[in-house]
mmCIF file of C-alpha atoms in Angstrom:
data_model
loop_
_atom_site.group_PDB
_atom_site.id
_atom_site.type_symbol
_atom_site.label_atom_id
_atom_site.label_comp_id
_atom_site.label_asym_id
_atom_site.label_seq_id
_atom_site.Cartn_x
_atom_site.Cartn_y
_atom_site.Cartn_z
ATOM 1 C CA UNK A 8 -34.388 9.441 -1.047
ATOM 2 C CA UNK A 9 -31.833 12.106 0.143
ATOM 3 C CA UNK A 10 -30.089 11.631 -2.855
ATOM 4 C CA UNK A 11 -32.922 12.274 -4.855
ATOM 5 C CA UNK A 12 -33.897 15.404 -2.568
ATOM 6 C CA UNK A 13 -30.435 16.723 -3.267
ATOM 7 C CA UNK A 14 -30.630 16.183 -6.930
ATOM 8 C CA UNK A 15 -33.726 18.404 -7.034
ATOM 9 C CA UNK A 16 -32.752 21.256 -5.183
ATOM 10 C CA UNK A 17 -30.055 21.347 -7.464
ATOM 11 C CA UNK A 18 -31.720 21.304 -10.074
ATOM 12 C CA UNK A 19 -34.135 23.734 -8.767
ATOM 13 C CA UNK A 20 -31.082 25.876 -7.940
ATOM 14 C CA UNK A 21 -30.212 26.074 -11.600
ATOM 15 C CA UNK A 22 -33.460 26.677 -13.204
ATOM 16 C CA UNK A 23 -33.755 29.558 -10.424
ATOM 17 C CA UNK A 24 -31.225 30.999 -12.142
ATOM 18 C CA UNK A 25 -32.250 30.316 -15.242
ATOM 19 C CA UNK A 26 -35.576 31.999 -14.715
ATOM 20 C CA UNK A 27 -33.654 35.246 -12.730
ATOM 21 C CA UNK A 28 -31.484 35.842 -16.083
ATOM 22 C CA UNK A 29 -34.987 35.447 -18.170
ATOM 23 C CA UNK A 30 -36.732 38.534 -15.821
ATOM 24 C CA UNK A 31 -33.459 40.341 -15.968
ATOM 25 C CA UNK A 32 -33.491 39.924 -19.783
ATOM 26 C CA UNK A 33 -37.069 40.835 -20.835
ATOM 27 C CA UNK A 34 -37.515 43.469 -18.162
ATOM 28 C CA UNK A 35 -34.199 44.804 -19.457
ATOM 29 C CA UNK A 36 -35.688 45.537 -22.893
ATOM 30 C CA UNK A 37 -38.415 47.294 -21.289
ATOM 31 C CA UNK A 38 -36.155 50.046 -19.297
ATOM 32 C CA UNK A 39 -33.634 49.988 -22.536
ATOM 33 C CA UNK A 40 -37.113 51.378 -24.294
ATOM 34 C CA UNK A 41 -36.741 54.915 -25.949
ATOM 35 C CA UNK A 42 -39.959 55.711 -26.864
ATOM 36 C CA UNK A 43 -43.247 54.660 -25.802
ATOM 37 C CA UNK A 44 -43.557 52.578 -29.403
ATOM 38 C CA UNK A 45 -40.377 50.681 -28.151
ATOM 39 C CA UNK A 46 -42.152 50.202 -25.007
ATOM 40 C CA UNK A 47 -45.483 48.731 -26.867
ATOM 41 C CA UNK A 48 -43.365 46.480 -28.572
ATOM 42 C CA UNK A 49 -41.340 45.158 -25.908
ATOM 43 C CA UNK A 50 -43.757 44.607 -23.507
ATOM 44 C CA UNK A 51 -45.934 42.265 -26.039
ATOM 45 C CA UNK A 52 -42.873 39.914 -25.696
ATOM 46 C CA UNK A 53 -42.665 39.742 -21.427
ATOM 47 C CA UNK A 54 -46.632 39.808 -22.017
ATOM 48 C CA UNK A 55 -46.608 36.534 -24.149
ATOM 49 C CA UNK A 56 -44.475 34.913 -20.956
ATOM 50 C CA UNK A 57 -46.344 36.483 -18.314
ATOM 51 C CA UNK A 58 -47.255 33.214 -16.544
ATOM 52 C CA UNK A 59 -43.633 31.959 -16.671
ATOM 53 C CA UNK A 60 -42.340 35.119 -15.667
ATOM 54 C CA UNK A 61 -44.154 35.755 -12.600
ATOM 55 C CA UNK A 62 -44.150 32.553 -11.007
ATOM 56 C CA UNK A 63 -41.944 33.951 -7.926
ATOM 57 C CA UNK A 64 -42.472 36.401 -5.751
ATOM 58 C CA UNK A 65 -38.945 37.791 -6.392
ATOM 59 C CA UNK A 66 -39.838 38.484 -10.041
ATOM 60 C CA UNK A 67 -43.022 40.115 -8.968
ATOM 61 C CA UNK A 68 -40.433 42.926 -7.000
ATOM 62 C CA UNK A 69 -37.834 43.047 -10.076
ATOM 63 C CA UNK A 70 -41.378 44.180 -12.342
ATOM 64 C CA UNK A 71 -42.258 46.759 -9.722
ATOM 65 C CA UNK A 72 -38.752 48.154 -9.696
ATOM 66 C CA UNK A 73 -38.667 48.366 -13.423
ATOM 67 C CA UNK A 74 -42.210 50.222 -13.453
ATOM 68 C CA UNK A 75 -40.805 52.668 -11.487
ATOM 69 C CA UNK A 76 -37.853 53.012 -13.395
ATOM 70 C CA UNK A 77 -39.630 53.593 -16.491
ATOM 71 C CA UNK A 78 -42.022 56.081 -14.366
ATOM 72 C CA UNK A 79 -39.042 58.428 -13.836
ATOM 73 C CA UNK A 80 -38.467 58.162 -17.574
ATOM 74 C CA UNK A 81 -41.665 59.235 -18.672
ATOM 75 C CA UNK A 82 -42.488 55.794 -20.352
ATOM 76 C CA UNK A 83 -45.530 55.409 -18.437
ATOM 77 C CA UNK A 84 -47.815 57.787 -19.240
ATOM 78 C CA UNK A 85 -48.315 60.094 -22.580
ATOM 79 C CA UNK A 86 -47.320 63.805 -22.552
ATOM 80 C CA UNK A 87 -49.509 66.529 -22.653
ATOM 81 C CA UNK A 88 -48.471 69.256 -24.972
ATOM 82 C CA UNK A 89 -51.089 71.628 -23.214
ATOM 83 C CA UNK A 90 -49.419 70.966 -19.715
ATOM 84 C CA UNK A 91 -46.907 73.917 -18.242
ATOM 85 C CA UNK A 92 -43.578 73.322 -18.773
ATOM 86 C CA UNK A 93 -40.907 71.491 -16.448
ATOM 87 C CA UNK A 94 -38.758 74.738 -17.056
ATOM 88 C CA UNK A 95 -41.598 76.893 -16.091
ATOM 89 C CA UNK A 96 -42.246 74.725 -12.645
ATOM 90 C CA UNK A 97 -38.505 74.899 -12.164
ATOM 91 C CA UNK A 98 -38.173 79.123 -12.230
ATOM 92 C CA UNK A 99 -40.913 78.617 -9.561
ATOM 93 C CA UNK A 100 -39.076 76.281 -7.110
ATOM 94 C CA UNK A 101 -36.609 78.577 -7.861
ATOM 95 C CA UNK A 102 -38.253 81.969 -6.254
ATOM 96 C CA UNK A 103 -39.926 80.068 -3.299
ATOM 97 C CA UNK A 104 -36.302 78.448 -2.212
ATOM 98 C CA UNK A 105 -34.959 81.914 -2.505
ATOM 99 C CA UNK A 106 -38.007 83.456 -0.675
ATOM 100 C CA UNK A 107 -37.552 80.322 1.702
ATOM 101 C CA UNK A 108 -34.077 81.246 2.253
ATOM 102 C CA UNK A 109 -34.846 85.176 1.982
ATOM 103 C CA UNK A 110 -37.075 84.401 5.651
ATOM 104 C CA UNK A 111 -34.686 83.113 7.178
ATOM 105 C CA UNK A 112 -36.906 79.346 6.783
ATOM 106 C CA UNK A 113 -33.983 77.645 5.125
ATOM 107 C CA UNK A 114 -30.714 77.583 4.554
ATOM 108 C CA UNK A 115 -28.982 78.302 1.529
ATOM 109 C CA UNK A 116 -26.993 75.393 -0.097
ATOM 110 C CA UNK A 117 -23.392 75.408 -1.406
ATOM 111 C CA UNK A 118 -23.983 75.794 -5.516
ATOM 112 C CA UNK A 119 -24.868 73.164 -7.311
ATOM 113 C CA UNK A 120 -22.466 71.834 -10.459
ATOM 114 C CA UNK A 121 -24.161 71.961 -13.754
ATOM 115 C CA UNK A 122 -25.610 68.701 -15.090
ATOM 116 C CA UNK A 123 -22.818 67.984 -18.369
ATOM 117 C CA UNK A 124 -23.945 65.265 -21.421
ATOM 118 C CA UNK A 125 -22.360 62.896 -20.257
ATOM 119 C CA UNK A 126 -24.163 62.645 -16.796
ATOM 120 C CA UNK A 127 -27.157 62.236 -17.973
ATOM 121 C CA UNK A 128 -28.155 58.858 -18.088
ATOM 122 C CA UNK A 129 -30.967 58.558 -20.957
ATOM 123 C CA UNK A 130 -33.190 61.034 -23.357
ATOM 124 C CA UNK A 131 -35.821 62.988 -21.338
ATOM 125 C CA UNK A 132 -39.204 63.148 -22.921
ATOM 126 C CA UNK A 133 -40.233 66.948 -24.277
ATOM 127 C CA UNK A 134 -41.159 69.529 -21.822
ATOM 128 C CA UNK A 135 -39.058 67.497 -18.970
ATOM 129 C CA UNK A 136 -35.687 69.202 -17.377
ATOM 130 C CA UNK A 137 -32.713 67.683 -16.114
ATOM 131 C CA UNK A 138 -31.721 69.366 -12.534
ATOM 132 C CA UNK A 139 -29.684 68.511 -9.291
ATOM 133 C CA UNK A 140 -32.111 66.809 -6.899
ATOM 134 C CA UNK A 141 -30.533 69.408 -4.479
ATOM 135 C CA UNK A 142 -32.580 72.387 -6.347
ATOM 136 C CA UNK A 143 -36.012 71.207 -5.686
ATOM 137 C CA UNK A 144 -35.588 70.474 -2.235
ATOM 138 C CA UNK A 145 -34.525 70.891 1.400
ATOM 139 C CA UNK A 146 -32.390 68.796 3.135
ATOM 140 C CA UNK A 147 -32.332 68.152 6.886
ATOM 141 C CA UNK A 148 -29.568 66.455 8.227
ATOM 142 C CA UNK A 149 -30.300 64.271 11.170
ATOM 143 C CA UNK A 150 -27.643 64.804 14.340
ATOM 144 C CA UNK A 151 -26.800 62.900 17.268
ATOM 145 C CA UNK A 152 -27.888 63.123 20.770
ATOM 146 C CA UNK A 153 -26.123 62.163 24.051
ATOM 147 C CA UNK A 154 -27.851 60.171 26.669
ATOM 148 C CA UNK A 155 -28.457 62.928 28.756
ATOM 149 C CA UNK A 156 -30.401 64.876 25.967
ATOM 150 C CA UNK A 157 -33.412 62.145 25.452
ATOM 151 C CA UNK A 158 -35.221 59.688 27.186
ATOM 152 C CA UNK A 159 -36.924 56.398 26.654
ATOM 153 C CA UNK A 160 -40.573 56.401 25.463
ATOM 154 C CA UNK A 161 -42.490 59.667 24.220
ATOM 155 C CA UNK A 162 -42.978 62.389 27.108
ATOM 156 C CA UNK A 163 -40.840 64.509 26.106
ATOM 157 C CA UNK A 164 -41.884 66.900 23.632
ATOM 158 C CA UNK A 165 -40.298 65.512 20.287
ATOM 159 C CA UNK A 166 -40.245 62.272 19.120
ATOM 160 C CA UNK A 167 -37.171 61.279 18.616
ATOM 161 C CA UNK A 168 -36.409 58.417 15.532
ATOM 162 C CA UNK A 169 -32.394 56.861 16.220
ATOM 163 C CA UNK A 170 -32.787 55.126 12.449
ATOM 164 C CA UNK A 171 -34.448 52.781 10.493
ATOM 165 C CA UNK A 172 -34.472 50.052 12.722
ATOM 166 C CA UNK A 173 -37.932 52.407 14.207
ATOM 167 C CA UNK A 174 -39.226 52.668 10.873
ATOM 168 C CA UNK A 175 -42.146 50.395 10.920
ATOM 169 C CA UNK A 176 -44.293 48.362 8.553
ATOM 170 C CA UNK A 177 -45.983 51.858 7.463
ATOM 171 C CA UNK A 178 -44.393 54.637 9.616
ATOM 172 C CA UNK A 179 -41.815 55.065 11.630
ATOM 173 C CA UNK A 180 -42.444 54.491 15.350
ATOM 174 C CA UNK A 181 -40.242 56.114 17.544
ATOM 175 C CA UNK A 182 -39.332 54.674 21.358
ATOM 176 C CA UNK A 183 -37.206 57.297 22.659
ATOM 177 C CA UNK A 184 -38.462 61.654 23.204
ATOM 178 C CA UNK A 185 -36.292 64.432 23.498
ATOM 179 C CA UNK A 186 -36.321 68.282 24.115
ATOM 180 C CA UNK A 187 -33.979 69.131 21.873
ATOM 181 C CA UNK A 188 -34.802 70.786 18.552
ATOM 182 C CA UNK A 189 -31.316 70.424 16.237
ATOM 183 C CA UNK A 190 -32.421 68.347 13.550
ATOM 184 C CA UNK A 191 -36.331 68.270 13.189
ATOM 185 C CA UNK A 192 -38.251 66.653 10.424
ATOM 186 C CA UNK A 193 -42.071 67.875 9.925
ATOM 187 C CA UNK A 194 -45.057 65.620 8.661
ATOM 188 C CA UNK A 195 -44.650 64.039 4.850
ATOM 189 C CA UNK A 196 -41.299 64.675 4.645
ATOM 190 C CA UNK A 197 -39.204 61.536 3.286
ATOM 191 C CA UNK A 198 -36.434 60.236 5.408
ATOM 192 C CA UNK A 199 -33.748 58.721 4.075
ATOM 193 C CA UNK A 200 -31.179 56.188 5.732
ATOM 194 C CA UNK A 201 -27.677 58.178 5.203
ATOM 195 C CA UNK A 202 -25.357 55.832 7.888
ATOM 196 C CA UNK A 203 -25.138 51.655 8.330
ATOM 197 C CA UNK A 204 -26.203 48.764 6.194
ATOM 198 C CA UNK A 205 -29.580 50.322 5.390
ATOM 199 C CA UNK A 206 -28.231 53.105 3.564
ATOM 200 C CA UNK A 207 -30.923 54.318 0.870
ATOM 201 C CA UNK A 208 -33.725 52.960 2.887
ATOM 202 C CA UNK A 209 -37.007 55.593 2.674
ATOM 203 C CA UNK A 210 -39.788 55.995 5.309
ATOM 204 C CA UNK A 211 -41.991 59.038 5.035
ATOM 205 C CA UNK A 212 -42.858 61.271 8.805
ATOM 206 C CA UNK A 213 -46.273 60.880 10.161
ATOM 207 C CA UNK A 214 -45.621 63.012 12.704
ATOM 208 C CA UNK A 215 -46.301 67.158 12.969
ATOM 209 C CA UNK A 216 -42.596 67.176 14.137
ATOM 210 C CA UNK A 217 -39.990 64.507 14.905
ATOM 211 C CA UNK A 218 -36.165 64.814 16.051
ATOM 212 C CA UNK A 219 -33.860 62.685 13.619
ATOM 213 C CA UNK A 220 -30.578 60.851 14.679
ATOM 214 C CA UNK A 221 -27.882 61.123 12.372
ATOM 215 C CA UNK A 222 -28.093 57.965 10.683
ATOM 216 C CA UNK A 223 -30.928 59.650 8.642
ATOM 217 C CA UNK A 224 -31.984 62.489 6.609
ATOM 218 C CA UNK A 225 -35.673 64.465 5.748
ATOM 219 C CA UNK A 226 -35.916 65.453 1.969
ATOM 220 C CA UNK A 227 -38.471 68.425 1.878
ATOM 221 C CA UNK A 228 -39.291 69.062 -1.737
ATOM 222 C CA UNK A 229 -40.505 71.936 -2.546
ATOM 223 C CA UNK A 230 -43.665 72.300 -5.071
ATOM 224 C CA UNK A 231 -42.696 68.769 -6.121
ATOM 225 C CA UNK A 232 -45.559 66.041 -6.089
ATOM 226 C CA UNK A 233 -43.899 64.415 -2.842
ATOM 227 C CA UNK A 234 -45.236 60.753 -3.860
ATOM 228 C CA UNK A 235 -43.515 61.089 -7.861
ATOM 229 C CA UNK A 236 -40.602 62.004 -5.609
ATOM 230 C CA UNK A 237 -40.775 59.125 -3.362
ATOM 231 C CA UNK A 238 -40.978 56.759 -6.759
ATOM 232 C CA UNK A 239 -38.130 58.569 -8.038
ATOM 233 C CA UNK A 240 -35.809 57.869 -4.575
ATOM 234 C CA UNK A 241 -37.140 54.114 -4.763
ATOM 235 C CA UNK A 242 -35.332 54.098 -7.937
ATOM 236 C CA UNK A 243 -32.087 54.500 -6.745
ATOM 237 C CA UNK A 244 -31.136 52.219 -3.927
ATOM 238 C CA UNK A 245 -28.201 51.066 -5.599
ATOM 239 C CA UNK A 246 -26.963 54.766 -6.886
ATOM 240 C CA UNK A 247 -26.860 55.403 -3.052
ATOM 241 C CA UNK A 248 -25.266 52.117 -2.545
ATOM 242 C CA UNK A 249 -22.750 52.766 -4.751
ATOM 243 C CA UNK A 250 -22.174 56.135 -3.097
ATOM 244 C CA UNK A 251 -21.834 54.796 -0.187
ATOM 245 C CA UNK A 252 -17.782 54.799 1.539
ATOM 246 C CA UNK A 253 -16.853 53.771 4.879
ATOM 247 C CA UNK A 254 -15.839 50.060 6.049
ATOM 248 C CA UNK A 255 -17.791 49.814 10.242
ATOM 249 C CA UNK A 256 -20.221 52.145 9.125
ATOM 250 C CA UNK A 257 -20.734 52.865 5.534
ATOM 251 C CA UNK A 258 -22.707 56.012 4.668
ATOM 252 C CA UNK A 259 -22.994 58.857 2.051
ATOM 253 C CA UNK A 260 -23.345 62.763 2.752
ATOM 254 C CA UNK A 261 -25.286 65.581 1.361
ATOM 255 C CA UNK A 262 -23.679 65.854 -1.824
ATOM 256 C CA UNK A 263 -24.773 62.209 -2.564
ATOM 257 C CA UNK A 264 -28.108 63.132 -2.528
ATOM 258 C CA UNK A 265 -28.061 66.756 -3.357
ATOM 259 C CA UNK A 266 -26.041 65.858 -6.262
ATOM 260 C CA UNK A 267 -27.814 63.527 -7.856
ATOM 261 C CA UNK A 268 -29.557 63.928 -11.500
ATOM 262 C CA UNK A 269 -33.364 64.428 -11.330
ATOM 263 C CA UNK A 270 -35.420 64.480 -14.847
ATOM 264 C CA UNK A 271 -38.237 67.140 -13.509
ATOM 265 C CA UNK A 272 -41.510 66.174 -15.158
ATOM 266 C CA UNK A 273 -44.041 68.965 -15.687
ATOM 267 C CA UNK A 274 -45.954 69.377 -12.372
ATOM 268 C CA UNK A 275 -49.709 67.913 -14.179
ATOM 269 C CA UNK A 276 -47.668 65.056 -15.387
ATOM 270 C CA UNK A 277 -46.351 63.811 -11.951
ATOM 271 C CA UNK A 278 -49.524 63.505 -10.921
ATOM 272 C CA UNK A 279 -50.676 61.264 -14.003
ATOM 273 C CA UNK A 280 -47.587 59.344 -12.930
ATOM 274 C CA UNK A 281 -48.322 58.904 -9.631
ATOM 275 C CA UNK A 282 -51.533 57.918 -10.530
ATOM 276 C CA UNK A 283 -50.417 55.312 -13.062
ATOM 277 C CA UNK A 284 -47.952 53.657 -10.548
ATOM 278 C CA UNK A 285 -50.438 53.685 -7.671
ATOM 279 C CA UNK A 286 -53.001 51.640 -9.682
ATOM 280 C CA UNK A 287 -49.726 49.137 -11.530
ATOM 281 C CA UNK A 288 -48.235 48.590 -7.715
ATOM 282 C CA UNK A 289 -51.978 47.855 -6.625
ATOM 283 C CA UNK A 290 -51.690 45.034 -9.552
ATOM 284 C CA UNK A 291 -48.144 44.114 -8.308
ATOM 285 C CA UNK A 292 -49.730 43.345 -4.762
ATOM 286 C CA UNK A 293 -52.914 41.409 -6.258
ATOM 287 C CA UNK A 294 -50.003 39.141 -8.332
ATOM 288 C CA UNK A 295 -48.358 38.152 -4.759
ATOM 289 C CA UNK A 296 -51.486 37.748 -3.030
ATOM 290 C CA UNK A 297 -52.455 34.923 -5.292
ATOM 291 C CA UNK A 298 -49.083 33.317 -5.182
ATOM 292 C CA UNK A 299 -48.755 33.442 -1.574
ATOM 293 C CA UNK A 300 -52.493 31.749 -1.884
ATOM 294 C CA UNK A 301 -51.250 28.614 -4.387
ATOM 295 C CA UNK A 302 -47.698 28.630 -2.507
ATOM 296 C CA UNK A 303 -50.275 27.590 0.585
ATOM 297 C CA UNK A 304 -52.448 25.686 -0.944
ATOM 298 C CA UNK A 305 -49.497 23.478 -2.513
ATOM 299 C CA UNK A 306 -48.130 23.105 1.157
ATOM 300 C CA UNK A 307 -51.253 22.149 2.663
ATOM 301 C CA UNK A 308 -51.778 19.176 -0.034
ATOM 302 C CA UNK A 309 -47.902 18.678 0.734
ATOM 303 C CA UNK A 310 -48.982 18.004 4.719
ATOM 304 C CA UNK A 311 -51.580 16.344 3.361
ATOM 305 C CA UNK A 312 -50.155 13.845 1.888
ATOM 306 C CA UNK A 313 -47.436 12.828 4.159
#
C-alpha cells in the first residue's frame, strides 16, 4: 500500500507540472496579445479548457495575475476616443507636483531619465503615455526609530507600523506608537515593502496618519486613480524582486520604484479599468470558493470512508 501511495504522489507530482506548464502556456498567449482581436482569439482557446485549467487554486492566482497584467496594458477594456488624453492628465500632475513642491508640501525629486525604445516593454494603446512612475507620485521613505523614541501599543500619538509583518488580512495593524513625526504616511496611501524577504509586498493606510519604519515606503499618487495604481504595483512583484540587492537583508531604494516605466491611461479610462478588474477578481474569488467547497466535500467522503 505505501508503495502504491508513493507511486501516486509521483505521479501526481508530474501531472502537477504538467498542468503548471499548460496555465503558463495558454495564459501566456493571452498577455503576448497585441490587440484586443488577439485577445478575443486567444482567450476562446483557455475558454474551451476552462474546467481543466482551473482545477487548482494556484491556477486560479496565475489568471488573476495575468488579468492584471493585461489591465495595465489596456487589453481589458475598449478606448474611448472622446476621453481626455493621457498627455493632457500628465501636464496636470505636472503643475500640481510643482505647486505641491512650490508650498513647500513636497519635496522635489532628483530628475527623472527619459523613458528610451528600448525600455519600453510592449505597444501602449492610443491616447496612453509612457512616464517614470516617479512623476505621478510622492514618495515617503519610511525611517527608523530607536527604542527610546516609541513605545509598545497605541498611546502615543502616531501609530507606528515596523513592516509588513503588521500588515494584516485587510490593513495594517500597528502594535507599537510614537511621537515622532520623520516619516509619516496619511490615509489611502500604498505602502510598499522596500527591506527583507517581503520586498514588493503592498498594504494600503487606513489610518489619518501613521509613522513608517524603514523597511517600507508610502506611494502618494497624485491625480492618479489610486486603486488602477494599486493593480499596476501588483503587477510587478518580481520587477521589484529583481531589483532587489543585498545578501542579510535584501532591499531596493527610491530609484527602483521612482524609476520604473508606467503606461498612464487617460484618467476616465482607469476608472473603467478599475471597474473591470473589481468585478473579474470578484469572479476569481467565486472560482476558489467553490473549489475550496468540492476540495471539502472530497475530504469529508475521504473520512468517510475510512
Amino acid at each position: 500500500l505505501m508503495r502504491l501511495c508513493d507511486a501516486l504522489e509521483a505521479k501526481g507530482q508530474l501531472e502537477a507540472a504538467q498542468h503548471a506548464q499548460l496555465v503558463s502556456t495558454l495564459l501566456g498567449t493571452l498577455t503576448a496579445s497585441t490587440t484586443p482581436e488577439e485577445l478575443a482569439a486567444h482567450w476562446q482557446r483557455v475558454a474551451q479548457h476552462f474546467d481543466l485549467l482551473l482545477d487548482r487554486p494556484e491556477a486560479i492566482d496565475a489568471l488573476e495575475q495575468t488579468l492584471l497584467q493585461l489591465a495595465v496594458r489596456g487589453l481589458l477594456v475598449p478606448q474611448d476616443p472622446t476621453d481626455e488624453p493621457a498627455s493632457a492628465l500628465l501636464q496636470k500632475i505636472r503643475a500640481e507636483k510643482d505647486r505641491l513642491i512650490a508650498t513647500g508640501q513636497i519635496k522635489r525629486d532628483k530628475p527623472l531619465p527619459p523613458i528610451t525604445d528600448e525600455e519600453k516593454p510592449f505597444e501602449l494603446p492610443v491616447g496612453w503615455e509612457w512616464v517614470r512612475l516617479g512623476a505621478l507620485i510622492e514618495l515617503v521613505s519610511g525611517q527608523h526609530l530607536g527604542p527610546s523614541e516609541y513605545v509598545d501599543g497605541l498611546t502615543a500619538s502616531l501609530p507606528y507600523l515596523t513592516g509588513p509583518a503588521e500588515f494584516g488580512a485587510l490593513s495594517p495593524e500597528p502594535t507599537r506608537s510614537t511621537h515622532e513625526r520623520r516619516a509619516v504616511a496619511i490615509c489611502d496611501d500604498i505602502l510598499i515593502t522596500v527591506k527583507g524577504s517581503g520586498v514588493g509586498k503592498l498594504n494600503v493606510v487606513k489610518h489619518d496618519e501613521m509613522a513608517i519604519s524603514r523597511q517600507l515606503m508610502a506611494i502618494r499618487p497624485i491625480l492618479l486613480n489610486p486603486e488602477f495604481l494599486m493593480i499596476f504595483l501588483q503587477t510587478m512583484s518580481l520587477y521589484f524582486q529583481a531589483k532587489s540587492i543585498g545578501i542579510a537583508i535584501p532591499g531596493i531604494g527610491r530609484e527602483d520604484v521612482t524609476h520604473a516605466e508606467f503606461g498612464l491611461p487617460p484618467l476616465p479610462e482607469q476608472s473603467r479599468i478599475v471597474t473591470r478588474v473589481t468585478a473579474l477578481r470578484r469572479l476569481c474569488a467565486d472560482l476558489r470558493q467553490r473549489l475550496a467547497e468540492r476540495q471539502s466535500v472530497q475530504a469529508r467522503l475521504a473520512e468517510a470512508l475510512v
